[in-house]
Amino acid sequence: MELLQMMIVEDEAILREGIRRIGDWNSCGIDICGVAANGVEALKLIEKNKPDIILTDVKMPIMDGIELARHVYEQYPSIRLIILSGHEEFQYAKKAIEYRVSRYLLKPAKIEKIIEAVTEVRDELLVEKRQHEEHEKIREKLKLSMPVLREHYLNRLISSDNVDTQSIEDQFDFYGIELDKEYLIAIVCELDNKTKEDLMQKKIANIRLSEICNEIIGMEYKCCIFNDIKDRVIILLNYKQGIPAKELVVYLTGKSIRIQMEMLSQCGHTVSVGIGRPTRCICHLTKTYKEATSALEYKFFMGNQSVIYIDDVDERDEGEQPYLDNVEAEVITCVKTGDVEGTRKQTEKYFGLLDSLAVSNSTYIFDEIYVLINNTIRMVRRKDEEKDFDVPEELELLRKQLRRNEYTTWRELKEKVQIVLQNTAAKINEDRLCRN
């Protein structure tokens, strides 16, 4: 049984010792940790003995029980008091209630009555203690989970078009987010060529990227750095009021280049960075974040290790995507007939059409090239049915890579498609010459 500590405060020595000796306190879960003859002595012992319960008389010299209750209430609110009094006057009871005295017993009180009151208070304290321990466990779990909860909240914040500016301050306090609600800009950093590493290497590199961002930008600006759902490093920062947007972007571009240089020298990784437009209100936070992610998408065409500000990108009309069926048919015809030079020329023509929308929709380009490669494989398989000719492995591999979006730059993808289609045409030509 867990023992709680109790102090007895009584000016009459016989009563004081009688309460201590007659009561079977240990069997009630109580250990007598000290005795005092008045309130002043009791206050001196409290800090040393740390009682859970104080059983005190009211009428005592120097400092009475009510005055002691006041001091305990003000200085040690967790201690419970039980008062023994020979007075039924309303004023004593009123003061006892004011100072949150747990029990008020009238003298003469039998020892059984005192033990009953002490036991009840002890049980109440143990319930409170268990509840407090449970709350502390929950608080500790919450503390351990806070980085994840914080990141989850920030991802909801940057994805929501309806930001509740009234409650945001409380949310920021809860999650420990040190951002002002005005003059914000979003920066998105992403590791290049992520598909070439295993998951652990990606995580380690991403953690280091966050640390470098904090070292370079976090030391100078009030900012918040976290990962979005695509594992990109997001920087939300407050910029100085009155600074021109152009000057701000030039400065942040310089900082972004420093981040790239540090990642390359320390980890051997290239990083691309997208910068959104500055906004004066947190209600437009989603907009600047989406602009930064849109800017980052252009790295497919501009290459790795790029820093791209959304206003520097010449957006083109996505409503006029070229119809590629005729050119695609010409490419496949050249491959089918084994015309290597014709395949090269027609593929260049095909890419020329795709280039007209190159800086507006990388998904469209992947889908169109996937269709081209898929139709080429079908053509080769039909040829295989007619003659003994196998689909080249590199053609099948290219189709799988396209479906997984493994190519990070437009240039890299074009070069690969050119090589694979020309190689396929060369093999078909070689097969035809062998048969002749």
Short mmCIF file of C-alpha atoms in Angstrom, two decimals:
data_model
loop_
_atom_site.label_atom_id
_atom_site.label_comp_id
_atom_site.label_asym_id
_atom_site.label_seq_id
_atom_site.Cartn_x
_atom_site.Cartn_y
_atom_site.Cartn_z
CA MET A 1 0.00 0.00 0.00
CA GLU A 2 1.28 3.43 -0.93
CA LEU A 3 1.78 5.58 2.19
CA LEU A 4 0.88 9.27 2.13
CA GLN A 5 2.60 11.71 4.49
CA MET A 6 0.60 13.49 7.20
CA MET A 7 1.58 16.23 9.66
CA ILE A 8 -0.23 16.81 12.97
CA VAL A 9 -0.48 20.40 14.26
CA GLU A 10 -1.86 20.72 17.80
CA ASP A 11 -0.79 23.00 20.67
CA GLU A 12 -1.81 20.51 23.39
CA ALA A 13 0.96 17.94 23.68
CA ILE A 14 -1.30 15.21 25.10
CA LEU A 15 -3.75 15.50 22.19
CA ARG A 16 -0.93 15.78 19.66
CA GLU A 17 0.82 12.63 20.87
CA GLY A 18 -2.48 10.83 21.43
CA ILE A 19 -3.52 11.30 17.80
CA ARG A 20 -0.12 10.18 16.61
CA ARG A 21 0.13 7.08 18.84
CA ILE A 22 -3.43 5.81 19.15
CA GLY A 23 -4.32 5.83 15.47
CA ASP A 24 -3.22 2.78 13.46
CA TRP A 25 -2.04 5.07 10.66
CA ASN A 26 0.14 2.70 8.66
CA SER A 27 -2.74 0.29 8.09
CA CYS A 28 -4.71 3.28 6.76
CA GLY A 29 -1.94 4.09 4.29
CA ILE A 30 -0.65 7.07 6.31
CA ASP A 31 2.83 7.83 7.61
CA ILE A 32 3.16 10.58 10.27
CA CYS A 33 5.98 12.73 8.90
CA GLY A 34 6.03 15.38 11.64
CA VAL A 35 4.25 17.18 14.48
CA ALA A 36 4.06 20.88 15.35
CA ALA A 37 2.67 22.94 18.24
CA ASN A 38 1.44 25.86 16.09
CA GLY A 39 1.18 27.21 12.55
CA VAL A 40 4.63 28.82 12.54
CA GLU A 41 6.35 25.53 13.46
CA ALA A 42 4.24 23.74 10.88
CA LEU A 43 5.28 26.10 8.06
CA LYS A 44 8.94 25.50 8.91
CA LEU A 45 8.45 21.74 8.66
CA ILE A 46 6.34 21.69 5.50
CA GLU A 47 9.22 22.42 3.10
CA LYS A 48 11.40 19.79 4.77
CA ASN A 49 8.85 16.99 5.34
CA LYS A 50 6.56 17.62 2.33
CA PRO A 51 3.28 16.35 3.83
CA ASP A 52 0.31 15.35 1.66
CA ILE A 53 -2.18 15.99 4.48
CA ILE A 54 -2.14 18.36 7.46
CA LEU A 55 -4.39 17.64 10.44
CA THR A 56 -4.56 20.85 12.48
CA ASP A 57 -6.32 22.38 15.46
CA VAL A 58 -7.86 25.85 15.06
CA LYS A 59 -7.11 27.48 18.39
CA MET A 60 -3.30 27.70 18.81
CA PRO A 61 -0.85 30.36 19.98
CA ILE A 62 1.32 32.45 17.60
CA MET A 63 -0.50 31.23 14.45
CA ASP A 64 -3.87 29.48 14.55
CA GLY A 65 -5.19 26.80 12.20
CA ILE A 66 -7.16 29.20 9.98
CA GLU A 67 -4.09 31.38 9.36
CA LEU A 68 -2.07 28.22 8.66
CA ALA A 69 -4.75 27.16 6.17
CA ARG A 70 -4.39 30.50 4.39
CA HIS A 71 -0.60 30.10 4.04
CA VAL A 72 -0.95 26.51 2.83
CA TYR A 73 -3.67 27.52 0.35
CA GLU A 74 -1.46 30.26 -1.09
CA GLN A 75 1.93 28.51 -1.02
CA TYR A 76 1.20 24.75 -1.14
CA PRO A 77 -2.13 24.28 -2.96
CA SER A 78 -1.62 20.53 -3.40
CA ILE A 79 -1.63 19.86 0.39
CA ARG A 80 -5.00 18.85 1.88
CA LEU A 81 -6.08 20.22 5.28
CA ILE A 82 -8.34 18.70 7.91
CA ILE A 83 -9.32 21.07 10.71
CA LEU A 84 -10.21 20.09 14.27
CA SER A 85 -12.18 22.82 16.01
CA GLY A 86 -14.08 23.35 19.22
CA HIS A 87 -16.02 26.18 17.54
CA GLU A 88 -19.16 25.89 15.51
CA GLU A 89 -19.13 29.59 14.66
CA PHE A 90 -20.01 30.39 11.08
CA GLN A 91 -16.94 32.59 10.63
CA TYR A 92 -14.57 29.62 11.08
CA ALA A 93 -16.51 27.42 8.69
CA LYS A 94 -16.65 30.25 6.14
CA LYS A 95 -12.85 30.74 6.27
CA ALA A 96 -12.32 26.98 6.01
CA ILE A 97 -14.38 26.91 2.80
CA GLU A 98 -12.50 29.94 1.45
CA TYR A 99 -9.15 28.20 1.95
CA ARG A 100 -10.45 24.91 0.54
CA VAL A 101 -10.13 22.90 3.73
CA SER A 102 -11.03 19.28 2.95
CA ARG A 103 -12.73 18.38 6.25
CA TYR A 104 -13.94 20.39 9.27
CA LEU A 105 -14.34 18.21 12.41
CA LEU A 106 -15.77 19.42 15.72
CA LYS A 107 -14.10 18.58 19.01
CA PRO A 108 -14.28 16.38 20.86
CA ALA A 109 -13.84 14.03 17.91
CA LYS A 110 -13.31 10.33 18.43
CA ILE A 111 -10.15 8.82 16.93
CA GLU A 112 -12.34 6.64 14.66
CA LYS A 113 -13.95 9.77 13.24
CA ILE A 114 -10.56 11.37 12.66
CA ILE A 115 -9.22 8.22 10.96
CA GLU A 116 -12.33 8.06 8.76
CA ALA A 117 -11.86 11.67 7.64
CA VAL A 118 -8.14 11.17 6.99
CA THR A 119 -8.81 7.95 5.04
CA GLU A 120 -11.41 9.71 2.86
CA VAL A 121 -8.98 12.53 2.09
CA ARG A 122 -6.21 10.01 1.41
CA ASP A 123 -8.44 8.17 -1.12
CA GLU A 124 -9.29 11.46 -2.83
CA LEU A 125 -5.60 12.33 -3.07
CA LEU A 126 -4.71 8.93 -4.54
CA VAL A 127 -7.42 9.31 -7.19
CA GLU A 128 -6.06 12.78 -8.04
CA LYS A 129 -2.54 11.41 -8.09
CA ARG A 130 -3.47 8.63 -10.50
CA GLN A 131 -5.30 11.10 -12.72
CA HIS A 132 -2.30 13.41 -12.65
CA GLU A 133 0.01 10.54 -13.59
CA GLU A 134 -2.28 9.61 -16.48
CA HIS A 135 -2.37 13.23 -17.63
CA GLU A 136 1.42 13.37 -17.45
CA LYS A 137 1.71 10.20 -19.53
CA ILE A 138 -0.64 11.67 -22.11
CA ARG A 139 1.29 14.96 -22.01
CA GLU A 140 4.56 13.07 -22.53
CA LYS A 141 3.12 11.10 -25.45
CA LEU A 142 1.82 14.35 -26.90
CA LYS A 143 5.24 15.91 -26.47
CA LEU A 144 6.89 12.99 -28.29
CA SER A 145 4.27 13.16 -31.05
CA MET A 146 4.44 16.96 -31.38
CA PRO A 147 6.84 17.05 -34.39
CA VAL A 148 4.48 14.76 -36.34
CA LEU A 149 1.36 16.65 -35.20
CA ARG A 150 3.02 19.97 -36.04
CA GLU A 151 3.95 18.79 -39.53
CA HIS A 152 0.44 17.42 -40.09
CA TYR A 153 -1.08 20.76 -39.06
CA LEU A 154 1.28 22.74 -41.30
CA ASN A 155 0.41 20.53 -44.27
CA ARG A 156 -3.29 21.16 -43.65
CA LEU A 157 -2.56 24.88 -43.35
CA ILE A 158 -0.74 25.14 -46.69
CA SER A 159 -3.39 23.01 -48.42
CA SER A 160 -6.45 24.85 -47.13
CA ASP A 161 -8.02 27.72 -49.07
CA ASN A 162 -9.99 28.77 -45.98
CA VAL A 163 -7.58 29.76 -43.23
CA ASP A 164 -9.24 30.60 -39.90
CA THR A 165 -7.18 33.65 -38.98
CA GLN A 166 -9.01 33.96 -35.64
CA SER A 167 -7.87 30.62 -34.21
CA ILE A 168 -4.50 30.49 -35.92
CA GLU A 169 -2.70 32.25 -33.08
CA ASP A 170 -3.81 29.60 -30.56
CA GLN A 171 -2.80 26.85 -33.00
CA PHE A 172 0.63 28.42 -33.52
CA ASP A 173 1.14 28.65 -29.73
CA PHE A 174 0.10 25.01 -29.27
CA TYR A 175 2.38 23.68 -32.00
CA GLY A 176 5.27 26.04 -31.20
CA ILE A 177 5.17 27.75 -34.61
CA GLU A 178 7.00 31.07 -34.53
CA LEU A 179 5.51 32.85 -37.54
CA ASP A 180 3.77 36.19 -37.85
CA LYS A 181 0.48 36.27 -39.75
CA GLU A 182 1.67 38.95 -42.18
CA TYR A 183 4.35 39.27 -44.91
CA LEU A 184 4.97 35.63 -45.81
CA ILE A 185 6.61 33.76 -48.67
CA ALA A 186 6.97 30.04 -49.42
CA ILE A 187 10.07 28.23 -50.67
CA VAL A 188 10.03 24.55 -51.71
CA CYS A 189 13.28 22.53 -51.86
CA GLU A 190 13.50 19.08 -53.43
CA LEU A 191 16.33 16.58 -53.82
CA ASP A 192 17.06 15.75 -57.47
CA ASN A 193 17.30 12.15 -58.77
CA LYS A 194 15.61 10.70 -55.69
CA THR A 195 14.75 7.42 -57.42
CA LYS A 196 18.41 6.42 -57.52
CA GLU A 197 18.67 5.93 -53.73
CA ASP A 198 17.09 3.64 -51.16
CA LEU A 199 14.56 4.97 -48.68
CA MET A 200 17.03 5.32 -45.78
CA GLN A 201 19.46 7.37 -47.86
CA LYS A 202 16.61 9.65 -48.98
CA LYS A 203 15.47 10.21 -45.40
CA ILE A 204 19.00 11.01 -44.20
CA ALA A 205 19.59 13.41 -47.10
CA ASN A 206 16.22 15.09 -46.52
CA ILE A 207 16.96 15.58 -42.82
CA ARG A 208 20.30 17.16 -43.69
CA LEU A 209 18.57 19.39 -46.26
CA SER A 210 16.19 20.64 -43.54
CA GLU A 211 19.12 21.31 -41.22
CA ILE A 212 21.02 23.26 -43.89
CA CYS A 213 17.89 25.31 -44.69
CA ASN A 214 17.59 26.16 -41.01
CA GLU A 215 21.29 27.08 -40.76
CA ILE A 216 21.19 29.36 -43.80
CA ILE A 217 17.69 30.85 -43.61
CA GLY A 218 16.38 30.06 -40.12
CA MET A 219 19.15 31.98 -38.37
CA GLU A 220 18.26 35.19 -40.20
CA TYR A 221 14.50 35.05 -40.74
CA LYS A 222 11.56 34.13 -38.56
CA CYS A 223 10.55 30.96 -40.35
CA CYS A 224 9.06 27.50 -40.17
CA ILE A 225 10.71 24.51 -41.89
CA PHE A 226 8.96 21.15 -42.40
CA ASN A 227 8.24 18.43 -44.98
CA ASP A 228 5.13 18.32 -47.12
CA ILE A 229 3.30 15.13 -48.10
CA LYS A 230 5.68 14.62 -51.05
CA ASP A 231 8.67 14.80 -48.68
CA ARG A 232 9.85 18.14 -50.04
CA VAL A 233 11.36 20.62 -47.61
CA ILE A 234 9.06 23.62 -47.17
CA ILE A 235 10.24 26.98 -45.83
CA LEU A 236 7.61 29.49 -44.75
CA LEU A 237 9.24 32.75 -43.72
CA ASN A 238 8.35 36.26 -42.69
CA TYR A 239 10.03 38.94 -44.77
CA LYS A 240 10.56 42.57 -43.78
CA GLN A 241 7.68 44.90 -44.46
CA GLY A 242 8.41 47.36 -47.25
CA ILE A 243 11.10 45.34 -49.06
CA PRO A 244 10.41 45.26 -52.85
CA ALA A 245 9.42 41.82 -54.15
CA LYS A 246 12.24 41.82 -56.72
CA GLU A 247 14.86 42.60 -54.09
CA LEU A 248 13.43 39.93 -51.76
CA VAL A 249 13.48 37.26 -54.48
CA VAL A 250 17.05 38.13 -55.51
CA TYR A 251 18.14 37.78 -51.90
CA LEU A 252 16.28 34.48 -51.38
CA THR A 253 17.69 33.16 -54.66
CA GLY A 254 21.17 33.79 -53.25
CA LYS A 255 20.24 31.93 -50.08
CA SER A 256 18.84 29.07 -52.16
CA ILE A 257 22.09 28.80 -54.12
CA ARG A 258 23.98 28.61 -50.81
CA ILE A 259 21.69 25.74 -49.75
CA GLN A 260 22.44 23.97 -53.05
CA MET A 261 26.20 24.43 -52.64
CA GLU A 262 26.17 23.13 -49.06
CA MET A 263 24.12 20.05 -49.98
CA LEU A 264 26.43 19.30 -52.89
CA SER A 265 29.62 19.68 -50.85
CA GLN A 266 28.37 17.91 -47.72
CA CYS A 267 26.13 15.18 -49.15
CA GLY A 268 26.88 15.04 -52.87
CA HIS A 269 23.24 15.86 -53.68
CA THR A 270 21.82 18.40 -56.10
CA VAL A 271 18.72 20.32 -54.99
CA SER A 272 16.15 22.28 -56.95
CA VAL A 273 14.25 25.19 -55.39
CA GLY A 274 10.89 26.80 -56.21
CA ILE A 275 9.96 30.24 -54.85
CA GLY A 276 6.38 31.54 -54.63
CA ARG A 277 5.24 35.15 -54.70
CA PRO A 278 5.32 37.11 -51.43
CA THR A 279 1.96 37.63 -49.74
CA ARG A 280 0.92 40.14 -47.11
CA CYS A 281 -1.59 37.92 -45.30
CA ILE A 282 -1.52 34.36 -44.00
CA CYS A 283 -4.94 33.87 -45.56
CA HIS A 284 -3.06 33.61 -48.90
CA LEU A 285 -0.47 31.14 -47.60
CA THR A 286 -1.82 28.32 -49.78
CA LYS A 287 -1.37 30.51 -52.85
CA THR A 288 2.33 31.23 -52.29
CA TYR A 289 2.96 27.54 -51.48
CA LYS A 290 1.22 26.36 -54.65
CA GLU A 291 3.16 28.94 -56.66
CA ALA A 292 6.43 27.61 -55.21
CA THR A 293 5.50 24.00 -56.07
CA SER A 294 4.43 25.08 -59.57
CA ALA A 295 7.76 26.84 -60.03
CA LEU A 296 9.57 23.69 -58.91
CA GLU A 297 7.82 21.61 -61.58
CA TYR A 298 9.73 23.54 -64.24
CA LYS A 299 12.97 21.86 -63.17
CA PHE A 300 11.90 19.01 -65.46
CA PHE A 301 12.60 21.37 -68.36
CA MET A 302 15.28 23.61 -66.83
CA GLY A 303 17.35 20.78 -65.36
CA ASN A 304 18.52 19.80 -61.89
CA GLN A 305 20.12 22.27 -59.45
CA SER A 306 17.69 25.01 -60.53
CA VAL A 307 16.34 27.94 -58.51
CA ILE A 308 13.03 29.01 -60.05
CA TYR A 309 10.89 32.00 -59.10
CA ILE A 310 7.33 31.66 -60.36
CA ASP A 311 7.34 35.07 -62.09
CA ASP A 312 10.47 34.14 -64.06
CA VAL A 313 8.71 31.28 -65.80
CA ASP A 314 6.98 32.04 -69.10
CA GLU A 315 3.67 30.25 -68.66
CA ARG A 316 2.08 29.07 -71.87
CA ASP A 317 -1.46 28.22 -72.77
CA GLU A 318 -2.23 24.61 -71.87
CA GLY A 319 -5.44 24.66 -73.89
CA GLU A 320 -3.62 24.23 -77.21
CA GLN A 321 -1.75 20.96 -76.71
CA PRO A 322 -0.75 19.65 -80.11
CA TYR A 323 -2.38 16.64 -81.65
CA LEU A 324 0.44 14.14 -82.07
CA ASP A 325 -1.18 11.11 -83.68
CA ASN A 326 0.12 11.81 -87.20
CA VAL A 327 3.69 12.49 -86.10
CA GLU A 328 3.60 9.50 -83.74
CA ALA A 329 2.51 7.30 -86.65
CA GLU A 330 5.44 8.56 -88.72
CA VAL A 331 7.89 7.74 -85.89
CA ILE A 332 6.49 4.21 -85.53
CA THR A 333 6.57 3.67 -89.32
CA CYS A 334 10.27 4.60 -89.41
CA VAL A 335 11.04 2.23 -86.51
CA LYS A 336 8.98 -0.56 -88.14
CA THR A 337 10.84 -0.24 -91.45
CA GLY A 338 14.23 -0.13 -89.71
CA ASP A 339 14.92 3.43 -90.92
CA VAL A 340 17.36 4.66 -88.26
CA GLU A 341 17.90 8.12 -89.78
CA GLY A 342 14.18 8.54 -90.42
CA THR A 343 13.49 7.54 -86.79
CA ARG A 344 15.93 10.19 -85.59
CA LYS A 345 14.36 12.93 -87.75
CA GLN A 346 10.75 12.05 -86.99
CA THR A 347 11.47 11.73 -83.25
CA GLU A 348 13.05 15.20 -83.31
CA LYS A 349 9.93 16.50 -85.08
CA TYR A 350 7.78 14.77 -82.45
CA PHE A 351 9.79 16.39 -79.63
CA GLY A 352 9.53 19.74 -81.39
CA LEU A 353 5.76 19.61 -81.04
CA LEU A 354 6.01 18.58 -77.40
CA ASP A 355 8.44 21.45 -76.78
CA SER A 356 5.65 23.89 -77.62
CA LEU A 357 4.08 23.01 -74.28
CA ALA A 358 7.24 21.97 -72.47
CA VAL A 359 7.04 24.51 -69.67
CA SER A 360 3.40 23.97 -68.84
CA ASN A 361 2.59 20.29 -68.27
CA SER A 362 5.16 17.56 -67.61
CA THR A 363 2.41 15.00 -66.86
CA TYR A 364 1.00 15.43 -70.36
CA ILE A 365 4.47 14.85 -71.85
CA PHE A 366 5.00 11.64 -69.84
CA ASP A 367 1.58 10.38 -70.89
CA GLU A 368 2.14 11.16 -74.59
CA ILE A 369 5.58 9.55 -74.68
CA TYR A 370 4.19 6.53 -72.82
CA VAL A 371 1.56 6.17 -75.57
CA LEU A 372 4.29 6.42 -78.24
CA ILE A 373 6.44 3.73 -76.58
CA ASN A 374 3.44 1.51 -75.86
CA ASN A 375 2.30 1.67 -79.49
CA THR A 376 5.86 0.95 -80.65
CA ILE A 377 5.90 -2.19 -78.48
CA ARG A 378 2.56 -3.28 -79.94
CA MET A 379 3.96 -2.80 -83.43
CA VAL A 380 7.03 -4.89 -82.56
CA ARG A 381 4.86 -7.62 -81.04
CA ARG A 382 2.76 -7.81 -84.21
CA LYS A 383 6.01 -8.12 -86.10
CA ASP A 384 7.04 -10.87 -83.65
CA GLU A 385 3.90 -12.81 -84.55
CA GLU A 386 4.79 -12.60 -88.21
CA LYS A 387 8.51 -13.33 -87.81
CA ASP A 388 10.85 -14.49 -85.06
CA PHE A 389 11.68 -11.09 -83.54
CA ASP A 390 11.69 -10.31 -79.79
CA VAL A 391 10.73 -6.99 -78.21
CA PRO A 392 14.01 -5.32 -77.14
CA GLU A 393 14.46 -5.32 -73.34
CA GLU A 394 15.41 -1.63 -73.29
CA LEU A 395 12.06 -0.78 -74.93
CA GLU A 396 10.12 -2.68 -72.23
CA LEU A 397 12.29 -1.11 -69.52
CA LEU A 398 11.66 2.39 -70.89
CA ARG A 399 7.90 1.84 -70.69
CA LYS A 400 8.17 0.80 -67.03
CA GLN A 401 10.35 3.81 -66.23
CA LEU A 402 7.87 6.16 -67.89
CA ARG A 403 5.00 4.76 -65.86
CA ARG A 404 7.03 5.37 -62.68
CA ASN A 405 8.08 8.89 -63.79
CA GLU A 406 11.73 8.03 -63.20
CA TYR A 407 13.13 10.76 -65.45
CA THR A 408 13.69 14.05 -63.67
CA THR A 409 14.62 16.28 -66.64
CA TRP A 410 13.14 16.79 -70.10
CA ARG A 411 16.59 16.61 -71.70
CA GLU A 412 17.37 13.27 -70.07
CA LEU A 413 14.04 11.81 -71.19
CA LYS A 414 14.41 13.01 -74.80
CA GLU A 415 17.91 11.55 -75.07
CA LYS A 416 16.76 8.19 -73.70
CA VAL A 417 13.73 7.94 -76.02
CA GLN A 418 15.86 8.86 -79.05
CA ILE A 419 18.46 6.19 -78.23
CA VAL A 420 15.93 3.42 -77.52
CA LEU A 421 13.84 4.08 -80.66
CA GLN A 422 16.90 4.32 -82.90
CA ASN A 423 18.33 1.12 -81.37
CA THR A 424 15.01 -0.65 -82.00
CA ALA A 425 14.97 0.55 -85.61
CA ALA A 426 18.58 -0.64 -86.02
CA LYS A 427 17.73 -4.12 -84.69
CA ILE A 428 14.74 -4.39 -87.01
CA ASN A 429 16.95 -3.33 -89.94
CA GLU A 430 19.61 -5.84 -88.91
CA ASP A 431 16.99 -8.58 -88.68
CA ARG A 432 15.69 -7.71 -92.18
CA LEU A 433 19.20 -7.79 -93.70
CA CYS A 434 19.89 -11.16 -92.08
CA ARG A 435 16.69 -12.60 -93.56
CA ASN A 436 17.58 -11.30 -96.99
#
